[in-house]
XYZ file of C-alpha atoms in Angstrom:
429
model
C 125.212 116.588 178.836
C 125.692 119.184 181.613
C 129.487 118.812 181.389
C 129.464 120.266 177.875
C 129.296 124.038 177.501
C 128.964 125.994 174.277
C 130.342 129.489 173.830
C 127.793 130.411 171.176
C 124.200 129.675 170.219
C 122.458 130.866 167.059
C 118.741 130.090 166.957
C 116.133 131.001 164.375
C 112.477 130.103 164.047
C 111.142 130.609 160.568
C 107.557 131.476 159.767
C 106.549 130.999 156.162
C 104.701 134.243 155.511
C 104.567 134.674 151.753
C 105.435 131.210 150.411
C 103.855 127.830 151.017
C 106.054 125.870 153.476
C 108.279 123.282 151.784
C 111.354 121.345 152.852
C 113.485 122.530 149.943
C 113.050 126.124 151.183
C 114.244 125.248 154.705
C 117.178 127.428 155.766
C 120.504 125.547 155.891
C 121.984 127.464 158.894
C 125.580 126.722 157.966
C 126.943 130.201 158.648
C 123.927 132.526 158.914
C 120.484 132.963 160.395
C 118.515 135.576 158.542
C 115.378 137.569 159.315
C 113.722 139.420 156.440
C 114.224 138.842 152.750
C 116.773 139.470 150.029
C 114.778 141.512 147.527
C 117.583 141.614 144.925
C 117.851 137.812 144.838
C 117.332 137.172 141.119
C 120.059 139.651 140.191
C 122.386 138.279 142.887
C 121.969 134.703 141.625
C 122.545 135.796 137.998
C 125.689 137.762 138.908
C 127.101 134.846 140.909
C 126.662 132.677 137.807
C 128.143 135.337 135.499
C 131.358 135.727 137.502
C 132.227 132.008 137.318
C 134.317 132.749 134.211
C 136.582 135.233 136.019
C 137.089 133.542 139.418
C 140.246 131.686 140.355
C 142.050 131.043 143.619
C 145.070 128.997 144.711
C 142.932 127.830 147.661
C 140.592 125.957 145.308
C 142.920 125.377 142.318
C 141.493 123.217 139.533
C 138.732 121.981 141.836
C 136.917 125.347 141.772
C 134.702 124.192 138.883
C 133.215 121.540 141.196
C 131.649 124.348 143.269
C 129.467 125.792 140.504
C 126.781 126.978 140.820
C 127.351 128.776 144.128
C 123.809 130.166 144.434
C 120.999 128.855 142.289
C 117.254 129.076 141.647
C 115.003 126.877 143.764
C 116.707 127.585 147.096
C 115.516 130.067 149.687
C 117.087 133.537 149.629
C 118.822 132.662 152.924
C 120.398 129.531 151.420
C 121.694 131.528 148.423
C 123.194 134.147 150.753
C 124.659 131.442 153.014
C 126.330 129.798 150.000
C 127.806 133.092 148.789
C 129.140 133.949 152.273
C 130.725 130.528 152.755
C 132.309 130.741 149.273
C 133.977 134.067 150.171
C 135.128 132.867 153.610
C 136.571 129.622 152.191
C 138.128 131.771 149.464
C 140.281 133.576 152.027
C 138.220 136.521 153.313
C 137.638 137.023 157.018
C 133.992 136.615 157.950
C 133.486 140.325 158.741
C 135.124 141.280 155.412
C 132.866 138.905 153.465
C 129.731 140.231 155.219
C 130.757 143.842 154.425
C 131.095 142.869 150.762
C 127.662 141.235 150.639
C 125.779 143.767 152.804
C 127.584 147.128 152.497
C 126.503 150.155 154.485
C 125.342 153.262 152.607
C 128.591 154.867 151.438
C 128.063 156.778 148.174
C 126.129 159.696 149.691
C 127.753 159.653 153.133
C 129.830 162.835 153.468
C 131.061 161.996 156.992
C 132.508 158.552 156.178
C 136.303 158.229 156.304
C 137.950 158.309 152.856
C 139.619 154.902 153.376
C 136.320 153.235 154.215
C 134.633 154.858 151.218
C 137.416 153.581 148.947
C 136.977 150.091 150.470
C 133.277 150.033 149.569
C 133.806 151.556 146.120
C 136.487 148.992 145.278
C 134.309 146.100 146.450
C 131.248 147.432 144.571
C 132.860 146.170 141.357
C 133.646 142.807 142.975
C 130.225 142.118 144.477
C 126.806 143.712 144.094
C 124.833 144.300 147.343
C 122.465 141.612 148.592
C 119.768 144.058 149.565
C 117.173 143.483 152.266
C 115.304 144.492 154.363
C 117.409 141.971 156.265
C 118.944 141.331 159.655
C 121.663 138.694 159.397
C 123.436 136.878 162.245
C 126.561 134.941 161.266
C 129.192 132.738 162.874
C 132.184 130.572 162.001
C 132.453 129.163 165.530
C 135.260 131.533 166.524
C 133.463 134.817 165.930
C 129.773 135.579 165.996
C 128.213 138.754 164.705
C 125.160 140.403 163.251
C 124.510 143.168 160.778
C 121.585 145.135 159.382
C 121.358 146.172 155.746
C 121.648 149.876 154.932
C 117.877 150.476 155.097
C 117.699 149.136 158.643
C 114.076 148.054 158.331
C 114.399 144.929 160.499
C 114.596 145.058 164.299
C 117.642 143.693 166.144
C 118.174 144.519 169.824
C 120.927 143.334 172.128
C 122.039 143.545 175.717
C 125.313 142.828 177.530
C 125.316 141.294 181.031
C 127.892 141.503 183.809
C 128.549 137.753 183.578
C 129.942 138.129 180.034
C 126.923 137.243 177.943
C 125.650 139.084 174.884
C 122.041 138.353 173.985
C 120.697 139.654 170.689
C 117.234 138.981 169.311
C 114.830 140.457 166.813
C 112.808 141.920 169.710
C 113.540 143.090 173.249
C 112.466 140.780 176.070
C 112.735 137.471 174.188
C 114.565 135.894 177.143
C 114.007 136.688 180.833
C 117.162 138.504 181.999
C 117.253 140.150 185.470
C 117.587 143.911 185.079
C 120.327 144.183 187.708
C 122.842 142.123 185.685
C 122.394 144.148 182.463
C 125.219 146.616 181.874
C 124.300 147.778 178.343
C 121.241 147.781 176.078
C 121.307 148.919 172.479
C 120.093 148.082 168.990
C 121.741 147.374 165.667
C 121.695 150.480 163.493
C 121.385 150.544 159.655
C 124.556 149.179 158.036
C 126.263 148.637 161.408
C 127.867 145.412 162.631
C 128.025 143.789 166.082
C 130.987 141.392 166.257
C 132.110 139.207 169.177
C 135.427 137.363 169.094
C 135.336 134.271 171.314
C 139.103 133.721 171.184
C 139.842 137.312 172.255
C 136.846 137.299 174.584
C 135.591 140.747 173.630
C 133.120 142.767 171.584
C 134.808 144.371 168.568
C 133.120 147.674 167.748
C 131.748 148.512 164.300
C 134.326 151.300 163.888
C 137.253 149.118 164.876
C 136.468 146.201 162.554
C 135.684 148.440 159.569
C 138.652 150.795 160.037
C 140.976 147.811 160.329
C 139.670 146.219 157.108
C 139.522 149.523 155.190
C 143.185 150.339 155.931
C 144.539 146.812 155.390
C 145.130 147.530 151.659
C 145.633 150.709 149.575
C 142.144 150.542 148.026
C 142.237 154.126 146.711
C 145.398 153.526 144.680
C 143.944 150.236 143.381
C 140.879 152.193 142.238
C 142.964 154.902 140.571
C 144.830 152.227 138.649
C 141.841 150.250 137.377
C 138.845 152.575 137.263
C 137.862 155.188 134.673
C 134.945 157.499 135.495
C 132.755 157.961 132.414
C 131.759 161.490 133.429
C 135.452 162.467 133.569
C 136.139 161.446 129.956
C 136.363 164.142 127.283
C 132.922 165.424 126.244
C 131.901 164.590 122.672
C 129.041 166.128 120.711
C 126.332 163.464 120.238
C 125.238 162.558 116.712
C 122.100 164.219 115.441
C 119.067 161.923 114.987
C 117.437 161.425 111.569
C 115.823 164.674 110.494
C 113.255 163.074 108.156
C 111.291 161.384 110.981
C 108.913 163.450 113.138
C 108.877 163.149 116.939
C 105.319 161.751 116.871
C 106.300 159.064 114.357
C 109.243 158.013 116.523
C 107.090 157.957 119.679
C 104.548 155.731 117.925
C 107.257 153.460 116.522
C 108.559 152.876 120.053
C 105.059 152.289 121.474
C 104.663 155.416 123.612
C 101.170 156.049 125.026
C 99.561 159.264 126.267
C 100.005 157.940 129.817
C 103.774 157.588 129.261
C 103.959 161.162 127.941
C 102.020 162.472 130.981
C 104.253 160.616 133.443
C 107.447 161.814 131.769
C 106.343 165.418 131.367
C 105.666 165.527 135.141
C 109.184 164.233 135.831
C 110.783 166.647 133.371
C 108.943 169.761 134.572
C 108.980 169.110 138.351
C 111.974 166.779 138.790
C 109.744 164.443 140.814
C 108.049 161.144 140.132
C 104.428 161.349 139.044
C 101.937 160.098 141.615
C 99.794 157.209 140.428
C 97.746 154.327 141.716
C 99.665 151.340 143.060
C 96.886 149.036 141.888
C 96.965 147.676 138.323
C 93.556 146.936 136.831
C 94.839 146.217 133.309
C 95.293 142.550 132.365
C 98.864 141.245 132.362
C 100.461 141.307 128.925
C 100.184 137.561 128.305
C 96.396 137.806 128.842
C 95.873 141.109 127.019
C 94.244 141.416 123.606
C 96.157 144.624 122.918
C 99.602 144.789 121.369
C 102.010 145.400 124.257
C 105.658 146.358 124.520
C 108.049 143.505 125.265
C 109.071 145.217 128.540
C 105.578 144.810 130.007
C 105.974 141.015 130.011
C 108.729 141.356 132.615
C 107.085 143.266 135.433
C 108.900 143.222 138.773
C 107.816 140.452 141.143
C 107.435 142.206 144.476
C 107.847 140.295 147.707
C 104.432 140.291 149.347
C 105.568 141.894 152.558
C 104.984 145.265 154.146
C 108.121 147.233 153.333
C 107.451 150.940 153.818
C 108.171 153.180 150.804
C 111.424 155.121 151.037
C 111.141 158.906 150.999
C 113.382 160.797 148.523
C 115.668 162.265 151.235
C 116.407 158.832 152.706
C 116.700 157.347 149.229
C 119.328 159.922 148.182
C 121.389 159.051 151.262
C 120.985 155.263 151.134
C 120.836 154.309 147.489
C 123.654 154.295 144.971
C 123.072 154.329 141.214
C 126.707 153.557 140.359
C 127.058 151.003 137.531
C 130.100 149.351 135.990
C 130.894 148.719 132.342
C 133.680 146.358 131.428
C 135.279 143.274 132.966
C 134.736 142.482 136.641
C 137.863 141.703 138.673
C 138.474 138.230 140.136
C 136.407 138.203 143.324
C 139.006 136.043 145.121
C 141.942 138.338 144.267
C 143.023 139.705 147.666
C 145.998 141.736 146.429
C 144.363 143.986 143.814
C 146.445 142.316 141.128
C 143.914 142.850 138.324
C 144.976 145.260 135.603
C 141.743 145.090 133.620
C 140.219 148.568 133.496
C 136.526 149.193 133.949
C 134.270 152.167 133.425
C 132.317 153.508 136.376
C 129.082 155.283 135.505
C 127.477 157.488 138.131
C 123.965 156.400 137.131
C 122.551 153.808 134.718
C 120.556 156.078 132.370
C 122.979 157.265 129.715
C 122.457 160.567 127.899
C 123.279 160.784 124.201
C 126.497 162.541 125.194
C 127.501 159.735 127.591
C 126.701 157.134 124.967
C 128.847 158.985 122.456
C 131.758 158.985 124.922
C 131.448 155.206 125.255
C 130.987 154.729 121.502
C 134.057 156.764 120.675
C 136.337 154.944 123.134
C 139.053 153.508 120.941
C 141.902 151.761 122.728
C 141.498 154.001 125.796
C 144.686 153.250 127.647
C 144.808 150.014 125.616
C 141.943 148.462 127.550
C 138.709 149.489 125.819
C 137.510 149.181 122.271
C 133.853 149.858 121.474
C 131.845 148.652 118.499
C 128.489 149.963 117.306
C 125.801 147.559 116.037
C 122.633 148.657 114.268
C 119.475 146.965 115.615
C 117.156 148.185 112.858
C 116.408 146.381 109.604
C 114.699 146.996 106.270
C 110.916 147.311 106.519
C 110.458 145.115 103.445
C 111.494 142.082 105.512
C 108.433 142.639 107.734
C 107.730 140.874 111.038
C 108.722 137.550 109.470
C 112.270 138.837 109.033
C 112.795 139.401 112.768
C 114.194 135.932 113.718
C 116.745 136.076 110.869
C 117.808 139.639 111.743
C 118.204 138.663 115.431
C 120.415 135.785 114.352
C 122.539 138.135 112.213
C 122.809 140.602 115.118
C 124.028 137.834 117.473
C 126.602 136.722 114.913
C 127.822 140.309 114.438
C 128.172 140.730 118.230
C 130.076 137.449 118.530
C 132.385 138.423 115.659
C 133.023 141.812 117.325
C 133.973 140.158 120.647
C 136.209 137.628 118.881
C 137.793 140.532 117.012
C 138.864 142.209 120.259
C 135.994 144.628 120.983
C 134.965 144.587 124.645
C 132.151 147.151 124.657
C 129.198 146.769 122.290
C 126.704 149.583 121.753
C 123.327 148.534 120.345
C 121.612 151.366 118.494
C 118.126 151.801 117.007
C 118.839 155.385 115.909
C 118.203 154.612 112.223
C 114.498 153.850 112.799
C 112.233 155.511 110.256
C 109.569 154.870 107.600
C 112.023 152.472 105.888
C 113.562 150.766 108.974
C 112.015 148.668 111.783
C 113.784 148.464 115.173
C 114.249 145.131 116.936
C 112.894 145.757 120.472
C 115.944 146.844 122.528
C 115.291 144.274 125.279
C 115.129 141.453 122.728
C 118.270 142.720 120.949
C 120.151 142.860 124.248
C-alpha cells in the first residue's frame, strides 16, 4: 500500500555455500541478518547451556526455565546468534550493549583504547565469550538499526549517506542505483566498529559515542578489582619435582609422543615460532586407522569450508586474546555488578608447573577459592580392564570434593611410571 511507509528495511539473501540447503537451517531474521559464519559456534552453544545454572533476572522470574535452551545444535549459526542476542535484549540490555558483548572489538592488545572501554570489555569477557566470525552482522529492534564487523574485519560492509536522510549499507558498493549528486558520505565498516542509527532521534550515533557512553555507564574497573584475581599476580610457589625414577624417554612414550611431535616442539622452543608443515593430511582419521592413536586425535577441529585467509602473527597478537577464566561465571543478566563470587583470570590457557602450583596451593584465598588435587593414575596391575572402574572412582572423588566445598579441581597424572598407568587427560576431564 503506497500510503504505508517504513523507516527501516533489513534484507538478506542467503546462498548455501558449504551446507546442503534445508529449511531447518533457514535464518529466522528476528533481530539480525548475518553475512559470514560464526566459527566458534560449538563452544558458544556449550557455554550458553552451561550458564543456565547461574542466570536469573526479575524480568523473567520463575519463567526463565521455559526459555532453555537459548541456542542449540541443529540450528544455523545465525539462528543461534539471533537467539542469544534476543535473550540479552529481553533481559534488559540495550541492543548496542548486547552486540558489544557478543562481538567485542579487539581490546586486550590495544594500547590506544580508553581505560574505561578496556575495563568494559574485560568485565564482559567473563560474562560472555566472543561469537567469532568472520562475520558482518546487521541488527534492529525497530527503533534502532545498526551493523557491526567482528574484530578480524574479514567481511565487506560499505555504506553511504544521502542528502535526503537515507543510509544505505550493503555487503558491496553499488548494490542499489543511487545518483552520485545526492551522496554526502561514503565509508565502510571497520574491524570491530559499529554503525548505529536511531530512528527516534533521527541521527547516526558514532561508534565512539555509543561505546564511550556504555563504557562509562558503570564503574567496571572497580567491579573488576572487587571480583577478579590475576593468577600471574599471586605469590610464586616452587613447583613440585617430578618422579626421579622415570626417564624422559619413558614418560614421552607413556604419553604417546612421536618423533614428529618432538620435531614440531623443538622448532617452537628454539625459534619461538610455529613449525611450518603441510596443511593436507594424508593419514587416515583415527577411527579408520589400524594404529593405536591418542584420544585427542579423535576430536580434530571441524573447519568451515570457506576461504578465510590465515592471520599473520603481528595481526594475531593485536586481535586475539588468550585470557581464560577459572571459577564461577557471574550472572549474565546482573546489570549492577552485584556478584561477589571471585574468579581467577589467567593471561593464557597453557599453565606452567609454577602456575599450576599456585592454583593447587590456593586455600581459602579471600574465602572464595579452595582447590583439591585428584590423581588420575592407577596401579598397572589393574591393566586396561581396570580403566572404566578407575574412571568411575575418579568421578565420585570429584563429586565428593565439590560437595565438600572445593571449587577448583586439579587433575594430575604426575605419578605415572613403570607401576602406574595414566587415564588419558581428556577422558579424565
